[in-house]
Tab-separated table of C-alpha atoms in Angstrom:
chain	number	residue	atom	x	y	z
Q	1	UNK	CA	7.825	3.323	-11.573
Q	2	UNK	CA	5.204	6.203	-11.305
Q	3	UNK	CA	3.313	6.807	-8.231
Q	4	UNK	CA	0.715	8.657	-8.815
Q	5	UNK	CA	-3.133	9.195	-6.897
Q	6	UNK	CA	-5.999	7.478	-8.488
Q	7	UNK	CA	-8.850	4.945	-7.980
Q	8	UNK	CA	-9.410	2.146	-10.330
Q	9	UNK	CA	-12.932	0.209	-10.834
Q	10	UNK	CA	-13.317	-3.164	-8.747
Q	11	UNK	CA	-14.128	-5.956	-10.549
Q	12	UNK	CA	-15.426	-7.812	-7.769
Q	13	UNK	CA	-18.386	-5.303	-7.345
Q	14	UNK	CA	-18.577	-3.884	-10.648
Q	15	UNK	CA	-20.067	-6.540	-13.452
Q	16	UNK	CA	-18.659	-4.169	-16.472
Q	17	UNK	CA	-15.034	-3.717	-14.948
Q	18	UNK	CA	-12.626	-5.770	-16.256
Q	19	UNK	CA	-9.299	-4.858	-14.551
Q	20	UNK	CA	-5.831	-4.010	-17.155
Q	21	UNK	CA	-3.227	-3.682	-14.988
Q	22	UNK	CA	0.100	-2.093	-16.146
Q	23	UNK	CA	2.640	-4.611	-14.855
Q	24	UNK	CA	6.178	-3.492	-13.385
Q	25	UNK	CA	8.752	-4.831	-15.277
Q	26	UNK	CA	11.546	-6.388	-13.284
Q	27	UNK	CA	12.724	-4.388	-10.211
Q	28	UNK	CA	12.849	-0.723	-9.216
Q	29	UNK	CA	14.661	1.404	-6.197
Q	30	UNK	CA	13.414	4.953	-5.377
Q	31	UNK	CA	14.771	7.392	-3.398
Q	32	UNK	CA	11.913	9.070	-2.753
Q	33	UNK	CA	13.725	12.467	-2.462
Q	34	UNK	CA	12.710	14.371	-5.527
Q	35	UNK	CA	10.073	13.997	-8.182
Q	36	UNK	CA	12.879	13.664	-11.049
Q	37	UNK	CA	11.494	10.925	-13.457
Q	38	UNK	CA	9.816	8.812	-10.951
Q	39	UNK	CA	7.169	9.925	-8.783
Q	40	UNK	CA	3.508	12.156	-9.314
Q	41	UNK	CA	0.822	13.115	-6.717
Q	42	UNK	CA	-2.460	14.452	-6.900
Q	43	UNK	CA	-1.044	16.235	-3.559
Q	44	UNK	CA	1.521	19.290	-3.494
Q	45	UNK	CA	3.159	20.334	-0.766
Q	46	UNK	CA	2.893	20.762	1.960
Q	47	UNK	CA	0.661	17.414	1.964
Q	48	UNK	CA	3.495	15.993	-0.199
Q	49	UNK	CA	7.253	17.503	0.111
Q	50	UNK	CA	10.305	15.722	-1.620
Q	51	UNK	CA	13.482	16.320	0.732
Q	52	UNK	CA	16.965	15.196	1.029
Q	53	UNK	CA	15.764	13.172	3.496
Q	54	UNK	CA	12.829	11.334	1.721
Q	55	UNK	CA	8.814	12.128	0.985
Q	56	UNK	CA	7.615	14.077	3.683
Q	57	UNK	CA	3.473	13.017	4.154
Q	58	UNK	CA	1.724	15.951	5.964
Q	59	UNK	CA	-1.286	16.093	7.697
Q	60	UNK	CA	-2.227	20.015	7.572
Q	61	UNK	CA	-5.520	19.835	8.417
Q	62	UNK	CA	-8.136	17.459	9.712
Q	63	UNK	CA	-9.427	15.706	6.737
Q	64	UNK	CA	-6.088	15.663	5.240
Q	65	UNK	CA	-4.866	12.290	3.788
Q	66	UNK	CA	-1.857	12.596	1.616
Q	67	UNK	CA	-1.184	9.202	-0.581
Q	68	UNK	CA	1.302	7.864	-3.034
Q	69	UNK	CA	0.345	5.193	-4.966
Q	70	UNK	CA	2.235	3.530	-7.911
Q	71	UNK	CA	0.253	3.232	-11.415
Q	72	UNK	CA	2.194	-0.557	-11.665
Q	73	UNK	CA	1.183	-3.628	-10.339
Q	74	UNK	CA	2.658	-6.350	-9.267
Q	75	UNK	CA	2.021	-10.019	-9.043
Q	76	UNK	CA	3.854	-11.747	-6.085
Q	77	UNK	CA	7.224	-9.678	-5.300
Q	78	UNK	CA	9.593	-8.085	-2.456
Q	79	UNK	CA	9.164	-4.945	-1.435
Q	80	UNK	CA	10.872	-2.645	0.837
Q	81	UNK	CA	10.915	0.898	1.909
Q	82	UNK	CA	12.395	2.719	5.155
Q	83	UNK	CA	9.832	5.098	7.114
Q	84	UNK	CA	9.561	7.145	10.170
Q	85	UNK	CA	6.101	7.598	11.292
Q	86	UNK	CA	4.085	10.348	11.898
Q	87	UNK	CA	3.971	10.621	16.096
Q	88	UNK	CA	0.376	11.881	17.370
Q	89	UNK	CA	-2.186	9.751	19.078
Q	90	UNK	CA	-4.718	8.101	16.452
Q	91	UNK	CA	-2.093	8.881	13.723
Q	92	UNK	CA	-1.918	5.932	11.385
Q	93	UNK	CA	1.298	5.736	9.007
Q	94	UNK	CA	0.990	2.971	6.537
Q	95	UNK	CA	2.619	1.259	3.876
Q	96	UNK	CA	0.547	-1.611	2.234
Q	97	UNK	CA	-0.093	-3.659	-1.124
Q	98	UNK	CA	-3.664	-3.465	-2.298
Q	99	UNK	CA	-5.664	-4.535	-5.838
Q	100	UNK	CA	-8.253	-3.161	-7.434
Q	101	UNK	CA	-10.564	-6.429	-6.085
Q	102	UNK	CA	-9.462	-5.321	-2.506
Q	103	UNK	CA	-7.020	-8.170	-1.772
Q	104	UNK	CA	-4.478	-6.224	1.016
Q	105	UNK	CA	-1.203	-6.522	1.992
Q	106	UNK	CA	-0.511	-4.427	5.195
Q	107	UNK	CA	3.321	-4.575	4.990
Q	108	UNK	CA	3.606	-1.764	8.142
Q	109	UNK	CA	0.839	-0.105	10.256
Q	110	UNK	CA	2.593	2.434	12.523
Q	111	UNK	CA	0.894	4.116	15.439
Q	112	UNK	CA	1.492	7.552	16.358
Q	113	UNK	CA	1.271	7.028	20.013
Q	114	UNK	CA	2.767	3.194	20.542
Q	115	UNK	CA	6.303	3.741	19.042
Q	116	UNK	CA	7.404	0.578	20.453
Q	117	UNK	CA	5.115	-1.660	18.196
Q	118	UNK	CA	3.988	-2.071	14.364
Q	119	UNK	CA	1.036	-3.933	13.028
Q	120	UNK	CA	1.210	-6.644	9.833
Q	121	UNK	CA	-1.796	-8.073	8.492
Q	122	UNK	CA	-3.492	-9.307	5.045
Q	123	UNK	CA	-7.289	-9.252	3.299
Q	124	UNK	CA	-8.717	-11.306	0.519
Q	125	UNK	CA	-11.088	-9.275	-1.239
Q	126	UNK	CA	-11.947	-7.036	1.153
Q	127	UNK	CA	-13.648	-9.439	3.595
Q	128	UNK	CA	-13.010	-7.641	6.724
Q	129	UNK	CA	-13.897	-11.120	8.892
Q	130	UNK	CA	-10.024	-11.552	8.627
Q	131	UNK	CA	-9.047	-8.700	10.952
Q	132	UNK	CA	-7.772	-11.489	13.091
Q	133	UNK	CA	-4.902	-11.973	10.844
Q	134	UNK	CA	-3.370	-9.212	12.250
Q	135	UNK	CA	-0.485	-9.455	14.160
Q	136	UNK	CA	1.830	-6.707	16.588
Q	137	UNK	CA	5.439	-7.126	16.626
Q	138	UNK	CA	7.554	-5.058	18.984
Q	139	UNK	CA	10.153	-2.717	18.143
Q	140	UNK	CA	13.738	-1.738	20.055
Q	141	UNK	CA	13.835	1.807	18.777
Q	142	UNK	CA	11.329	4.096	17.968
Q	143	UNK	CA	9.207	4.127	15.116
Q	144	UNK	CA	8.198	7.272	14.993
Q	145	UNK	CA	11.750	9.345	15.657
Q	146	UNK	CA	13.873	6.895	13.810
Q	147	UNK	CA	13.587	5.236	10.363
Q	148	UNK	CA	12.935	1.322	10.229
Q	149	UNK	CA	12.926	-0.480	6.668
Q	150	UNK	CA	9.728	-2.699	6.550
Q	151	UNK	CA	9.281	-4.948	4.104
Q	152	UNK	CA	7.834	-8.003	2.419
Q	153	UNK	CA	7.884	-10.711	0.252
Q	154	UNK	CA	4.804	-12.337	-1.409
Q	155	UNK	CA	4.667	-15.312	-3.175
Q	156	UNK	CA	2.005	-17.624	-4.433
Q	157	UNK	CA	2.488	-20.051	-1.095
Q	158	UNK	CA	3.407	-17.637	1.360
Q	159	UNK	CA	3.953	-14.038	2.695
Q	160	UNK	CA	6.789	-13.018	4.691
Q	161	UNK	CA	7.338	-9.696	6.318
Q	162	UNK	CA	10.060	-8.095	7.693
Q	163	UNK	CA	11.884	-4.949	9.482
Q	164	UNK	CA	15.137	-4.395	9.571
Q	165	UNK	CA	16.118	-6.970	7.509
Q	166	UNK	CA	14.844	-9.626	10.291
Q	167	UNK	CA	11.493	-11.721	9.010
Q	168	UNK	CA	9.152	-11.039	12.064
Q	169	UNK	CA	6.009	-12.939	10.237
Q	170	UNK	CA	5.325	-15.572	8.127
Q	171	UNK	CA	2.004	-17.056	6.788
Q	172	UNK	CA	1.902	-19.795	4.301
Q	173	UNK	CA	-0.925	-22.143	3.058
Q	174	UNK	CA	-3.785	-21.239	1.270
Q	175	UNK	CA	-6.577	-18.250	1.368
Q	176	UNK	CA	-3.746	-15.721	0.868
Q	177	UNK	CA	-4.063	-12.819	-1.808
Q	178	UNK	CA	-3.538	-13.943	-5.318
Q	179	UNK	CA	-4.982	-10.271	-7.648
Q	180	UNK	CA	-2.277	-7.786	-8.932
Q	181	UNK	CA	-1.298	-4.899	-6.695
Q	182	UNK	CA	-0.065	-1.924	-6.073
Q	183	UNK	CA	2.351	-0.402	-3.419
Q	184	UNK	CA	1.052	2.604	-1.683
Q	185	UNK	CA	2.189	4.547	1.083
Q	186	UNK	CA	-0.399	7.197	3.249
Q	187	UNK	CA	-0.740	8.874	6.244
Q	188	UNK	CA	-4.308	9.256	8.134
Q	189	UNK	CA	-6.092	9.931	10.833
Q	190	UNK	CA	-7.334	7.015	12.377
Q	191	UNK	CA	-8.300	8.638	15.615
Q	192	UNK	CA	-11.292	11.177	14.295
Q	193	UNK	CA	-14.227	10.977	16.101
Q	194	UNK	CA	-16.486	10.459	12.421
Q	195	UNK	CA	-14.250	6.961	12.570
Q	196	UNK	CA	-15.950	3.837	13.964
Q	197	UNK	CA	-15.606	3.551	17.735
Q	198	UNK	CA	-13.299	0.376	16.847
Q	199	UNK	CA	-11.506	2.009	14.235
Q	200	UNK	CA	-10.440	5.049	16.834
Q	201	UNK	CA	-9.829	2.050	19.821
Q	202	UNK	CA	-7.345	0.509	17.432
Q	203	UNK	CA	-5.575	3.988	16.313
Q	204	UNK	CA	-5.119	4.973	19.747
Q	205	UNK	CA	-7.677	6.735	20.836
Q	206	UNK	CA	-9.034	10.135	19.615
Q	207	UNK	CA	-6.810	12.243	17.879
Q	208	UNK	CA	-6.026	16.056	19.256
Q	209	UNK	CA	-5.781	18.257	16.470
Q	210	UNK	CA	-4.833	21.454	18.474
Q	211	UNK	CA	-1.297	19.276	17.742
Q	212	UNK	CA	-1.229	19.662	14.100
Q	213	UNK	CA	0.308	18.870	12.016
Q	214	UNK	CA	1.464	15.535	11.847
Q	215	UNK	CA	4.352	14.119	9.885
Q	216	UNK	CA	5.704	10.751	8.349
Q	217	UNK	CA	8.412	9.999	6.365
Q	218	UNK	CA	9.821	7.566	3.756
Q	219	UNK	CA	12.523	6.715	1.305
Q	220	UNK	CA	14.383	4.220	-0.469
Q	221	UNK	CA	11.501	2.228	-1.801
Q	222	UNK	CA	12.424	-1.228	-3.524
Q	223	UNK	CA	10.062	-3.173	-5.559
Q	224	UNK	CA	10.787	-6.425	-7.770
Q	225	UNK	CA	8.013	-8.010	-9.708
Q	226	UNK	CA	8.319	-11.516	-9.651
Q	227	UNK	CA	6.198	-12.186	-12.800
Q	228	UNK	CA	6.875	-11.702	-16.307
Q	229	UNK	CA	4.230	-9.864	-19.071
Q	230	UNK	CA	2.899	-6.452	-19.823
Q	231	UNK	CA	-0.683	-6.248	-18.155
Q	232	UNK	CA	-2.760	-8.608	-15.996
Q	233	UNK	CA	-6.209	-8.793	-16.820
Q	234	UNK	CA	-9.017	-10.169	-14.759
Q	235	UNK	CA	-12.904	-9.608	-14.275
Q	236	UNK	CA	-15.411	-10.585	-11.333
Q	237	UNK	CA	-15.673	-14.143	-12.567
Q	238	UNK	CA	-12.012	-14.597	-14.777
Q	239	UNK	CA	-9.158	-15.646	-12.753
Q	240	UNK	CA	-5.836	-13.322	-13.478
Q	241	UNK	CA	-4.190	-13.881	-17.091
Q	242	UNK	CA	-0.926	-12.233	-17.395
Q	243	UNK	CA	-0.610	-11.212	-20.839
Q	244	UNK	CA	1.303	-8.671	-23.451
Q	245	UNK	CA	-0.253	-5.633	-24.769
Q	246	UNK	CA	-1.457	-7.367	-27.661
Q	247	UNK	CA	-2.899	-10.548	-26.228
Q	248	UNK	CA	-4.658	-8.284	-23.560
Q	249	UNK	CA	-6.220	-5.610	-25.473
Q	250	UNK	CA	-7.409	-9.269	-27.658
Q	251	UNK	CA	-9.182	-10.656	-24.248
Q	252	UNK	CA	-10.980	-7.840	-23.853
Q	253	UNK	CA	-12.077	-7.435	-27.395
Q	254	UNK	CA	-13.485	-10.740	-26.937
Q	255	UNK	CA	-15.228	-9.549	-23.989
Q	256	UNK	CA	-16.794	-6.742	-26.277
Q	257	UNK	CA	-14.736	-4.064	-23.871
Q	258	UNK	CA	-13.240	-1.436	-25.583
Q	259	UNK	CA	-11.886	0.609	-23.222
Q	260	UNK	CA	-10.502	-1.309	-20.534
Q	261	UNK	CA	-10.155	0.036	-16.840
Q	262	UNK	CA	-6.741	0.515	-15.793
């Protein structure tokens, strides 16, 4: 699994966008201690630094937003990682899944100024009306001074969130994400005064930039894809089709598309 930093088109908003997402085959484990063979990022150190203790994500200046995102997608699966969140008011350490058409599962939002809790959430096609689906979970030891293992198990029928191997939330039924998603780790400033006031309040208040830098650590990523195939192909009006490379290109050709969105 390659971690990269790119922005694909959104089939939900762009009539000319048909997603052809490369599927992750089977399962992958990555220590995140080096770039050897499995990781890449548009950010270099000091924003993204690889250490024996995992990858350090650093906010060195005000508008920094270091991020790692897998280039391959899963359609249902299990994802886990060990994360030590960055301390600091308004600083958010994020671990989530997201599709090109903005389905999203927040595995963990770790708050820099509230080390006794983390948040889980999910969204469907970028619908912000579902912010009410968020839930807060108490943690017995600090989320910003200790590593915790955050995880999710996502199927067609349910989502199950966990911390340190213990399930803390279960959501079943309809209205769940259904598009193939990438694995993303990021560090960002929710408490910047230029953000929406609701975002600033949610993040814990305005960030004090005199306390720069802010650092998050992540290691031991595990990703298992529950579906088969080489690619996931879908557009604005079509459902997700799981295909091998030949069938995926044939599908796109029938739509008159010769250079698909990746």
